[in-house]
């Protein structure tokens, strides 16, 4: 039913590598990590602890809905606790697929005038991209397969798996 895509060890090595790059690039800056719940939670926990620089954290809950495709709107269910004006914001994502969610979010957050706004994603599925958006930091480029584990879910299941696995199409289509 499931096939391992990346083991916990492989993920940890990649997360450390990303954190080292970000730590070096943001040296002396005011790094503020913004995470969209819930998928990126596990990645954020490991990534933020692997940073060698100080960072603050904030969280958002958004709903992506069909209308966002044309309007670039995103419905915010839980907004950030803190303003981001003049801050160096790094959006921490689990996976960029069509890119619509993150694109809409970037547009919304840019209106708040951060000093900078970049994207760090663990997984990138560029083959299904519907908008021109590229992560500034990316862990793994993966093919168009449905992945679960390490925070990612299928109907809220499998988030707590310590590794990443692909779910067979038959399983996804049963629901
Ligand atoms: P999109 O880039 O607008 O398609 O939305 C990306 C969001 O869809 C991610 O933040 C995930 O919540 C979800 N998603 C996309 N691909 C997968 C996957 O393979 N497994 C689990 N969730 C996924
Ligand atoms: Mg997500």
CSV table of C-alpha atoms and ligand atoms in Angstrom, one decimal:
chain,number,residue,atom,x,y,z
A,1,UNK,CA,0.0,0.0,0.0
A,2,UNK,CA,2.9,2.3,0.8
A,3,UNK,CA,6.4,2.6,-0.5
A,4,UNK,CA,9.2,4.4,1.3
A,5,UNK,CA,10.4,7.4,-0.6
A,6,UNK,CA,12.9,8.9,1.8
A,7,UNK,CA,14.0,7.3,5.1
A,8,UNK,CA,14.2,9.2,8.3
A,9,UNK,CA,18.0,9.3,8.0
A,10,UNK,CA,17.9,10.7,4.5
A,11,UNK,CA,15.4,13.4,5.5
A,12,UNK,CA,17.4,14.4,8.6
A,13,UNK,CA,20.6,14.8,6.5
A,14,UNK,CA,18.6,17.0,4.0
A,15,UNK,CA,17.1,19.1,6.7
A,16,UNK,CA,20.5,19.7,8.2
A,17,UNK,CA,21.8,20.8,4.8
A,18,UNK,CA,18.9,23.2,4.3
A,19,UNK,CA,19.3,24.6,7.8
A,20,UNK,CA,23.1,25.2,7.3
A,21,UNK,CA,22.4,27.1,4.0
A,22,UNK,CA,19.7,29.2,5.7
A,23,UNK,CA,21.9,29.9,8.7
A,24,UNK,CA,24.7,31.1,6.5
A,25,UNK,CA,22.4,33.3,4.3
A,26,UNK,CA,20.6,34.9,7.2
A,27,UNK,CA,23.6,35.6,9.4
A,28,UNK,CA,23.1,38.9,11.1
A,29,UNK,CA,19.5,39.2,9.9
A,30,UNK,CA,16.2,39.0,11.7
A,31,UNK,CA,14.9,35.6,10.6
A,32,UNK,CA,11.2,35.0,11.1
A,33,UNK,CA,9.9,31.6,10.2
A,34,UNK,CA,6.3,31.5,9.0
A,35,UNK,CA,4.7,28.1,8.8
A,36,UNK,CA,1.4,27.0,7.4
A,37,UNK,CA,-0.3,24.4,9.6
A,38,UNK,CA,-0.4,21.5,9.7
A,39,UNK,CA,1.7,19.8,7.0
A,40,UNK,CA,4.9,21.6,7.6
A,41,UNK,CA,4.9,21.3,11.4
A,42,UNK,CA,7.2,18.3,11.5
A,43,UNK,CA,9.7,19.8,9.0
A,44,UNK,CA,9.7,23.1,10.9
A,45,UNK,CA,10.4,21.3,14.2
A,46,UNK,CA,13.6,19.7,12.9
A,47,UNK,CA,14.6,22.5,10.5
A,48,UNK,CA,14.3,25.3,13.2
A,49,UNK,CA,16.3,23.2,15.7
A,50,UNK,CA,19.1,22.6,13.1
A,51,UNK,CA,19.6,26.4,12.5
A,52,UNK,CA,22.7,27.8,14.1
A,53,UNK,CA,21.2,31.3,14.2
A,54,UNK,CA,18.3,32.8,16.1
A,55,UNK,CA,14.8,32.6,14.6
A,56,UNK,CA,11.3,33.5,15.7
A,57,UNK,CA,8.3,31.4,14.7
A,58,UNK,CA,4.7,32.2,13.7
A,59,UNK,CA,1.9,30.1,12.3
A,60,UNK,CA,-1.0,30.5,9.9
A,61,UNK,CA,-3.9,28.4,8.9
A,62,UNK,CA,-5.3,29.0,5.4
A,63,UNK,CA,-8.0,27.4,3.3
A,64,UNK,CA,-7.2,26.9,-0.3
A,65,UNK,CA,-10.4,27.0,-2.3
A,66,UNK,CA,-11.2,26.9,-6.0
A,67,UNK,CA,-11.7,30.6,-6.3
A,68,UNK,CA,-8.1,31.2,-5.4
A,69,UNK,CA,-7.1,29.9,-8.8
A,70,UNK,CA,-8.4,33.0,-10.6
A,71,UNK,CA,-8.2,35.7,-7.9
A,72,UNK,CA,-5.0,34.7,-6.1
A,73,UNK,CA,-7.0,35.1,-2.9
A,74,UNK,CA,-6.4,32.9,0.2
A,75,UNK,CA,-8.8,32.6,3.0
A,76,UNK,CA,-7.0,33.0,6.3
A,77,UNK,CA,-8.5,30.9,9.1
A,78,UNK,CA,-5.9,31.8,11.6
A,79,UNK,CA,-3.7,34.8,10.9
A,80,UNK,CA,-0.1,35.4,12.2
A,81,UNK,CA,0.2,36.5,15.8
A,82,UNK,CA,2.9,39.1,14.9
A,83,UNK,CA,3.4,41.8,12.3
A,84,UNK,CA,6.0,41.1,9.6
A,85,UNK,CA,6.7,44.6,8.5
A,86,UNK,CA,10.5,45.1,8.0
A,87,UNK,CA,11.2,41.5,9.0
A,88,UNK,CA,13.1,38.8,7.1
A,89,UNK,CA,10.3,36.3,6.6
A,90,UNK,CA,11.0,32.7,5.5
A,91,UNK,CA,7.9,30.7,4.6
A,92,UNK,CA,8.4,27.1,5.6
A,93,UNK,CA,6.3,24.7,3.6
A,94,UNK,CA,6.0,20.9,3.3
A,95,UNK,CA,5.3,20.6,-0.4
A,96,UNK,CA,4.7,22.9,-3.3
A,97,UNK,CA,2.5,21.2,-5.9
A,98,UNK,CA,0.3,23.4,-8.1
A,99,UNK,CA,1.8,26.3,-6.2
A,100,UNK,CA,-1.5,28.1,-5.9
A,101,UNK,CA,-1.6,28.1,-2.1
A,102,UNK,CA,1.9,29.5,-1.6
A,103,UNK,CA,1.5,32.0,-4.5
A,104,UNK,CA,-1.7,33.4,-3.0
A,105,UNK,CA,0.0,33.6,0.4
A,106,UNK,CA,3.1,35.3,-0.9
A,107,UNK,CA,0.8,38.0,-2.5
A,108,UNK,CA,-1.1,38.5,0.8
A,109,UNK,CA,2.1,38.7,2.9
A,110,UNK,CA,3.9,41.1,0.6
A,111,UNK,CA,1.2,43.7,1.2
A,112,UNK,CA,2.5,43.8,4.8
A,113,UNK,CA,5.9,45.0,3.6
A,114,UNK,CA,8.4,42.5,5.0
A,115,UNK,CA,12.0,43.4,4.5
A,116,UNK,CA,12.3,40.1,2.6
A,117,UNK,CA,10.1,37.1,1.8
A,118,UNK,CA,11.5,33.8,0.7
A,119,UNK,CA,10.2,30.2,0.5
A,120,UNK,CA,11.8,27.1,2.0
A,121,UNK,CA,10.0,23.8,1.1
A,122,UNK,CA,11.0,20.3,1.9
A,123,UNK,CA,9.4,18.9,-1.2
A,124,UNK,CA,8.9,20.3,-4.7
A,125,UNK,CA,6.6,18.7,-7.3
A,126,UNK,CA,7.4,21.0,-10.3
A,127,UNK,CA,5.6,18.9,-12.9
A,128,UNK,CA,2.1,20.1,-11.8
A,129,UNK,CA,3.0,23.8,-11.3
A,130,UNK,CA,0.1,26.0,-12.4
A,131,UNK,CA,1.7,29.4,-11.5
A,132,UNK,CA,5.2,30.7,-11.9
A,133,UNK,CA,6.6,30.2,-8.4
A,134,UNK,CA,10.0,28.7,-7.4
A,135,UNK,CA,11.1,27.9,-3.9
A,136,UNK,CA,14.3,29.7,-2.8
A,137,UNK,CA,15.3,26.6,-0.8
A,138,UNK,CA,14.2,23.1,-1.6
A,139,UNK,CA,14.9,19.8,-0.1
A,140,UNK,CA,13.9,17.2,-2.7
A,141,UNK,CA,12.4,17.5,-6.2
A,142,UNK,CA,9.9,14.7,-6.4
A,143,UNK,CA,7.7,13.2,-9.2
A,144,UNK,CA,3.9,13.7,-9.3
A,145,UNK,CA,3.1,11.1,-6.6
A,146,UNK,CA,1.0,11.5,-3.5
A,147,UNK,CA,3.3,11.4,-0.5
A,148,UNK,CA,2.5,11.0,3.2
A,149,UNK,CA,4.5,11.0,6.5
A,150,UNK,CA,6.8,13.5,8.1
A,151,UNK,CA,3.8,15.8,8.6
A,152,UNK,CA,2.1,15.2,5.3
A,153,UNK,CA,-1.3,13.5,5.5
A,154,UNK,CA,-3.9,11.7,3.5
A,155,UNK,CA,-7.3,12.4,5.1
A,156,UNK,CA,-5.4,13.4,8.3
A,157,UNK,CA,-3.7,10.0,8.5
A,158,UNK,CA,0.1,9.2,8.5
A,159,UNK,CA,1.3,12.7,9.6
A,160,UNK,CA,3.3,11.0,12.4
A,161,UNK,CA,5.3,8.6,10.3
A,162,UNK,CA,9.0,9.5,10.7
A,163,UNK,CA,9.7,8.9,7.0
A,164,UNK,CA,8.2,9.9,3.7
A,165,UNK,CA,6.2,7.3,1.7
A,166,UNK,CA,4.3,7.3,-1.5
A,167,UNK,CA,0.7,6.2,-1.3
A,168,UNK,CA,-0.6,3.9,-4.1
A,169,UNK,CA,-3.1,5.5,-6.4
A,170,UNK,CA,-5.7,2.9,-5.7
A,171,UNK,CA,-5.7,4.0,-2.0
A,172,UNK,CA,-6.0,7.7,-2.8
A,173,UNK,CA,-8.9,7.0,-5.3
A,174,UNK,CA,-10.9,4.9,-2.9
A,175,UNK,CA,-12.0,8.0,-1.0
B,1,LIG,P1,-0.8,23.5,-4.1
B,1,LIG,O1,0.7,23.8,-4.2
B,1,LIG,O2,-1.6,24.7,-4.2
B,1,LIG,O3,-1.2,22.4,-4.9
B,1,LIG,O4,-1.0,23.1,-2.6
B,1,LIG,C1,0.0,22.4,-1.9
B,1,LIG,C2,-0.7,21.8,-0.6
B,1,LIG,O5,-1.4,20.6,-1.0
B,1,LIG,C3,0.4,21.4,0.3
B,1,LIG,O6,0.6,22.3,1.3
B,1,LIG,C4,-0.3,20.1,0.9
B,1,LIG,O7,-1.1,20.5,2.0
B,1,LIG,C5,-1.1,19.6,-0.2
B,1,LIG,N1,-0.4,18.5,-0.9
B,1,LIG,C6,0.1,18.6,-2.2
B,1,LIG,N2,0.7,17.4,-2.5
B,1,LIG,C7,0.6,16.6,-1.5
B,1,LIG,C8,1.0,15.3,-1.2
B,1,LIG,O8,1.7,14.6,-2.1
B,1,LIG,N3,0.8,14.8,0.0
B,1,LIG,C9,0.1,15.5,1.0
B,1,LIG,N4,-0.4,16.7,0.8
B,1,LIG,C10,-0.1,17.3,-0.4
B,2,LIG,MG1,0.6,22.5,3.4
